[in-house]
Short mmCIF file of C-alpha atoms and ligand atoms in Angstrom, two decimals:
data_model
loop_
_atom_site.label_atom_id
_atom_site.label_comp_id
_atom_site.label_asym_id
_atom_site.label_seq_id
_atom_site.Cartn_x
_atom_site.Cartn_y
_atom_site.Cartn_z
CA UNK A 1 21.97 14.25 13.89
CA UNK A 2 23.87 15.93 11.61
CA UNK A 3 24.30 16.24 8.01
CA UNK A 4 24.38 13.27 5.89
CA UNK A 5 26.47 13.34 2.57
CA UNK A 6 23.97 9.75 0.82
CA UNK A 7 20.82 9.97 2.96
CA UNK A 8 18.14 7.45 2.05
CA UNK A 9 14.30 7.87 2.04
CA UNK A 10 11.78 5.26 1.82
CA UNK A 11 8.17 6.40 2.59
CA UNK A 12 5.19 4.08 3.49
CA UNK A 13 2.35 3.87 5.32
CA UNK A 14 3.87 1.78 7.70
CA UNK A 15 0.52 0.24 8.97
CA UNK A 16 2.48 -1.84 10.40
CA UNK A 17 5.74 -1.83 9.75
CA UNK A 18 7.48 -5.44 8.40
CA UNK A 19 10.22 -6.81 7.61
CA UNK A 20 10.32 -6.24 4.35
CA UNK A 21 10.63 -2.60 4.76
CA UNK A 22 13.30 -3.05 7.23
CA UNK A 23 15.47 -5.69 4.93
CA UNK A 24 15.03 -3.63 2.19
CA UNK A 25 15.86 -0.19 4.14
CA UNK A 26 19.04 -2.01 5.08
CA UNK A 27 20.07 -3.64 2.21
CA UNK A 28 19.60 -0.54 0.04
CA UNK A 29 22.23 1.30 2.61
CA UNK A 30 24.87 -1.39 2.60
CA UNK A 31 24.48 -1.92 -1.43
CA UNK A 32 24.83 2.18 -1.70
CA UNK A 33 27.20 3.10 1.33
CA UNK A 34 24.14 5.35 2.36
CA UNK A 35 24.91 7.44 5.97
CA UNK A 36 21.52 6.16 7.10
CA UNK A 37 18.12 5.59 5.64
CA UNK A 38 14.74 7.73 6.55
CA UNK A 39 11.95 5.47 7.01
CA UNK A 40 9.43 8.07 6.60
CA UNK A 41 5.80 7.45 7.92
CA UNK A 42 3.21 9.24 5.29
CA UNK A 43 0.78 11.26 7.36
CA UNK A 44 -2.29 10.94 5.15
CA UNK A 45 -0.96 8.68 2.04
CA UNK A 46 -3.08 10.17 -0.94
CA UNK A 47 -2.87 6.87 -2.40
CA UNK A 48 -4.75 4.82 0.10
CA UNK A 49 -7.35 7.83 1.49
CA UNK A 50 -10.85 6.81 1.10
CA UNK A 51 -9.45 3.23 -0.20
CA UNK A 52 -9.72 1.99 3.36
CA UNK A 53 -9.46 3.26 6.94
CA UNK A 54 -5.42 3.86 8.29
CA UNK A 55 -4.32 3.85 11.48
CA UNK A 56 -3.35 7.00 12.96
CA UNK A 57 -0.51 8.51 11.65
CA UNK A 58 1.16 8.81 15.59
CA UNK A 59 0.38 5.02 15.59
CA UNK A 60 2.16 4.38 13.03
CA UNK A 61 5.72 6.30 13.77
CA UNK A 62 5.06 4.50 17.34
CA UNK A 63 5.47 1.34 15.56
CA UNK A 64 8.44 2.40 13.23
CA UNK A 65 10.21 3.77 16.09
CA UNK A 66 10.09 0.54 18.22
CA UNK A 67 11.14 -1.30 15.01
CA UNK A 68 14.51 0.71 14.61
CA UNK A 69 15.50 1.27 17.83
CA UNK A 70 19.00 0.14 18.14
CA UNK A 71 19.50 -0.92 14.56
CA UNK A 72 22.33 1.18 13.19
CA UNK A 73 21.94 3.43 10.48
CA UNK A 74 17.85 3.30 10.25
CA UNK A 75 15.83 6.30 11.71
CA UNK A 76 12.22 6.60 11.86
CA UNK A 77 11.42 10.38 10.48
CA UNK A 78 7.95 11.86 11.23
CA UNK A 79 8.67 14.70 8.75
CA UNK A 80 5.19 14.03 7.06
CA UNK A 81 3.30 13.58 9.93
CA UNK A 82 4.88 17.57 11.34
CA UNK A 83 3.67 18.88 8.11
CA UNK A 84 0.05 17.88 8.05
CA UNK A 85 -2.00 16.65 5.59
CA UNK A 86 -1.58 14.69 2.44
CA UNK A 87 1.80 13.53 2.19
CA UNK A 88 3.47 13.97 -1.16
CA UNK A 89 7.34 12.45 -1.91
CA UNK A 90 7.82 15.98 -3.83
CA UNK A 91 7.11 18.26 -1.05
CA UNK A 92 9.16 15.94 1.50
CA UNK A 93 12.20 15.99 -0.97
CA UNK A 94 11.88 19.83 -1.20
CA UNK A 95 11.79 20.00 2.44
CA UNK A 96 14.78 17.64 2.97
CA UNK A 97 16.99 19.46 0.40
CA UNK A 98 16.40 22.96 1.64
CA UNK A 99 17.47 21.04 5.33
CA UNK A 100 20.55 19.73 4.13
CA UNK A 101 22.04 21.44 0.50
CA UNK A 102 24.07 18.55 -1.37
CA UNK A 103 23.39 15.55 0.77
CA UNK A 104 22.51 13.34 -1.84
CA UNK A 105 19.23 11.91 -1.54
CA UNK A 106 18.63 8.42 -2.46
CA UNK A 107 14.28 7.55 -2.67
CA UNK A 108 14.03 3.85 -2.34
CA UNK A 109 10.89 2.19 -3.20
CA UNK A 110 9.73 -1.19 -4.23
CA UNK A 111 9.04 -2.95 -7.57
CA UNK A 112 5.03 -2.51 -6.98
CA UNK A 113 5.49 1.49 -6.12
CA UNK A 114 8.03 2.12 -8.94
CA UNK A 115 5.32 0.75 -11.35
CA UNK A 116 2.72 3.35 -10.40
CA UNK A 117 5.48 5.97 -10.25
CA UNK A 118 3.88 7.87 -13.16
CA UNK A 119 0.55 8.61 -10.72
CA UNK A 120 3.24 10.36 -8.60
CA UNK A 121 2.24 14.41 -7.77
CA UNK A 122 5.40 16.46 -9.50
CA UNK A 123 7.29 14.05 -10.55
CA UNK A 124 9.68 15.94 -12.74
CA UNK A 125 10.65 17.77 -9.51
CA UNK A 126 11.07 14.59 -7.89
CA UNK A 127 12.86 13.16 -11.06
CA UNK A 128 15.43 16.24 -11.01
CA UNK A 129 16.48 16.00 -7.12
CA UNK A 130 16.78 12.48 -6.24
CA UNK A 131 18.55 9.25 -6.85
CA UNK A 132 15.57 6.50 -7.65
CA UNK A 133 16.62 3.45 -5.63
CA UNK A 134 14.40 0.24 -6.33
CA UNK A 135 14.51 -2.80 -4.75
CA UNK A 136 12.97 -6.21 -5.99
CA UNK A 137 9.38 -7.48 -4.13
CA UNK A 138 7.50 -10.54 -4.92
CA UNK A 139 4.23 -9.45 -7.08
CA UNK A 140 5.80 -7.26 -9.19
CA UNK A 141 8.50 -7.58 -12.42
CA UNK A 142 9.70 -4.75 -13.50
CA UNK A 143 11.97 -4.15 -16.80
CA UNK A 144 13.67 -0.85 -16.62
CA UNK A 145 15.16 -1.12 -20.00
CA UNK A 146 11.82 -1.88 -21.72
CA UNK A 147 10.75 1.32 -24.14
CA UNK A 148 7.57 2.54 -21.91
CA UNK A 149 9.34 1.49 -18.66
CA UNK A 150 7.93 4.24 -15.45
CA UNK A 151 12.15 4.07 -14.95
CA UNK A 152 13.06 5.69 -18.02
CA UNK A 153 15.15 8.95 -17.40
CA UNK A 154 15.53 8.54 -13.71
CA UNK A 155 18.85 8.20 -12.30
CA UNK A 156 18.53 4.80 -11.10
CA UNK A 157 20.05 1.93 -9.05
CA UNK A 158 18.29 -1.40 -8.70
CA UNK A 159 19.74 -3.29 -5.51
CA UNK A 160 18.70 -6.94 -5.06
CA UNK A 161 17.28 -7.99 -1.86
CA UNK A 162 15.96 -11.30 -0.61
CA UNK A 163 12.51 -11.84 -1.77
CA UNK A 164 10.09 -11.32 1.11
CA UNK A 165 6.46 -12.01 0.54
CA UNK A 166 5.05 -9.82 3.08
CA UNK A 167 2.62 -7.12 2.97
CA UNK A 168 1.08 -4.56 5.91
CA UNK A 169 -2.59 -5.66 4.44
CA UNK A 170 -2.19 -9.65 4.66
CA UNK A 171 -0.30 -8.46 8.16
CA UNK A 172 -3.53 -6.73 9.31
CA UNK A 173 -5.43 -9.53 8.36
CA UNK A 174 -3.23 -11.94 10.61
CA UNK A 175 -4.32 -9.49 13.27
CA UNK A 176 -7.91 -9.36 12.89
CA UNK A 177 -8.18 -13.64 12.69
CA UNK A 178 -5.60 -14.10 15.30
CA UNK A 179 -3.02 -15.32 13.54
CA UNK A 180 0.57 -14.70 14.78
CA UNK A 181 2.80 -11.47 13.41
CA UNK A 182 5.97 -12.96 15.00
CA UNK A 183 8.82 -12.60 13.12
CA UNK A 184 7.71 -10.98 10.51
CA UNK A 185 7.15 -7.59 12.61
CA UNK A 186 9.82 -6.88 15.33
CA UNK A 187 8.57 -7.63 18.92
CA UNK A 188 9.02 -4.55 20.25
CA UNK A 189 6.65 -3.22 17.58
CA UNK A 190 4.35 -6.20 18.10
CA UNK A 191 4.22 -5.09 21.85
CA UNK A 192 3.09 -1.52 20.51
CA UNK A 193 0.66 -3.22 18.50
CA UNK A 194 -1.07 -4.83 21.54
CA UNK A 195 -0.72 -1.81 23.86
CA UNK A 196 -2.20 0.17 21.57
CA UNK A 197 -4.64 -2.30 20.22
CA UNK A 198 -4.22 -1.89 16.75
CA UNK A 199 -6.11 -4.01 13.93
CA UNK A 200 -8.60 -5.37 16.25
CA UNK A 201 -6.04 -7.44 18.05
CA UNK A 202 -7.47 -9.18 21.07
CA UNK A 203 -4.98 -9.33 23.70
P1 ATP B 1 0.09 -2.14 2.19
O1 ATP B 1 -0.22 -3.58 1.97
O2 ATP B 1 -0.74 -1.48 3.25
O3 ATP B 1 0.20 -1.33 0.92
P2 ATP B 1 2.96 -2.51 2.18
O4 ATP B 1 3.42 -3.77 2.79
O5 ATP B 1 2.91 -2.40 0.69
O6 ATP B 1 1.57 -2.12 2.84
P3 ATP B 1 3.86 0.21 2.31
O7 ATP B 1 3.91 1.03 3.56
O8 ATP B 1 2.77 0.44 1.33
O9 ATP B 1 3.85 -1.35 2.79
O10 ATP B 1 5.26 0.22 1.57
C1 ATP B 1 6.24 1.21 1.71
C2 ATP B 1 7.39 0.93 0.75
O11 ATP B 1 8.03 -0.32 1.08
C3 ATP B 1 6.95 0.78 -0.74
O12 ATP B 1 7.97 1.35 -1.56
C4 ATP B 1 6.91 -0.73 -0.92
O13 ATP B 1 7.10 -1.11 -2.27
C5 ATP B 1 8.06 -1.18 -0.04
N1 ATP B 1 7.85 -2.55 0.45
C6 ATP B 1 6.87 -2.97 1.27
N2 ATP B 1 6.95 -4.28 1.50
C7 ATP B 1 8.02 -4.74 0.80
C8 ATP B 1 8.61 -6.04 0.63
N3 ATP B 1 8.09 -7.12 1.19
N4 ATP B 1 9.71 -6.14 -0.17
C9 ATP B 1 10.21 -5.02 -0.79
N5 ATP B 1 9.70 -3.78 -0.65
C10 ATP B 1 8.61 -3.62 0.12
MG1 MG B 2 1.91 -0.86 -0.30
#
């Protein structure tokens, strides 16, 4: 692949992947006239180890992988994964800037992980290197023009996308008591899901 002049990022656990990540992935490119958008599969997310057990990381891309294939302009990246250990946004960025100098990187994230951006490790460097992209999710409200708004002094785009209530913990849930993930995971990642026998699914 070569270089991309508006790349977008948006990191996740991906355990699984929905379709929540994949309208908003898409939605965000259109809205921004982004080359393509990154989904990038966090290898050990700091924010969720010792919270509760994660699939394996190679699980995980598996899944993202068969959810892109074919759709134009998304990529599954296991940049995180290659580099090992806890995943921060600011060493990916770093990493992805010294790959490609002035491709303009675009980090898109939801409502709920744009409220809990000030936790974030080295966030000034992230601040200083990327557009903030965030995109609307059910749960969460989020006023970027209120005085002690986490979205004060980024460079920031909101894009509205159709309100999906749909998260990877109810979708492990639905595993675990049988219910269906149809439709709101793509089938060929379902089929990884069952091949690989992922959140105690039984068949
Ligand atoms: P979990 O329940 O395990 O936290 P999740 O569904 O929140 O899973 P993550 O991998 O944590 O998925 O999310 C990655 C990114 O995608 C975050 O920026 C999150 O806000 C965003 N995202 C996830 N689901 C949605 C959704 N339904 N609508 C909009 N954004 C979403
Ligand atoms: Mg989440």
């Amino acid at each position: 692949m070569g270089k991309p002049r508006r790349l977008g990022l948006l990191g996740g656990t991906f355990d699984p992947v929905h379709v929540g990540h994949l309208v908003a992935a898409v939605n965000a490119r259109h809205e921004l006239s982004l080359d393509r958008v990154l989904l990038i599969v966090a290898n050990e997310p700091w924010q969720k180890v010792g919270m509760r057990p994660v699939s394996p990381a190679r699980d995980r891309l598996a899944l993202v992988e068969a959810a892109v294939e074919g759709v134009e302009g998304l990529e599954a990246s296991g940049i995180e994964i290659e580099r090992g250990g806890l995943s921060y946004t600011a060493d990916t960025v770093a990493e992805l800037e010294a790959r490609w100098p002035g491709t303009e990187l675009h980090l898109i994230v939801g409502a709920d992980a744009a409220a809990g951006l000030k936790g974030w490790e080295r966030l000034e460097e992230v601040r200083s290197r990327v557009v903030l992209v965030v995109v609307n999710r059910p749960g969460t409200t989020i006023d970027a023009s209120a005085p002690d708004s986490p979205l004060k002094g980024w460079d920031l785009r909101m894009v509205e996308v159709p309100a999906l209530e749909i998260s990877s913990t109810e979708l492990r849930d639905r595993v675990a008591s049988g219910r269906p993930l149809d439709f709101l995971v793509p089938m060929p990642a379902i089929r990884q899901i069952r091949e690989h026998g992922l959140y105690g699914v039984t068949r």
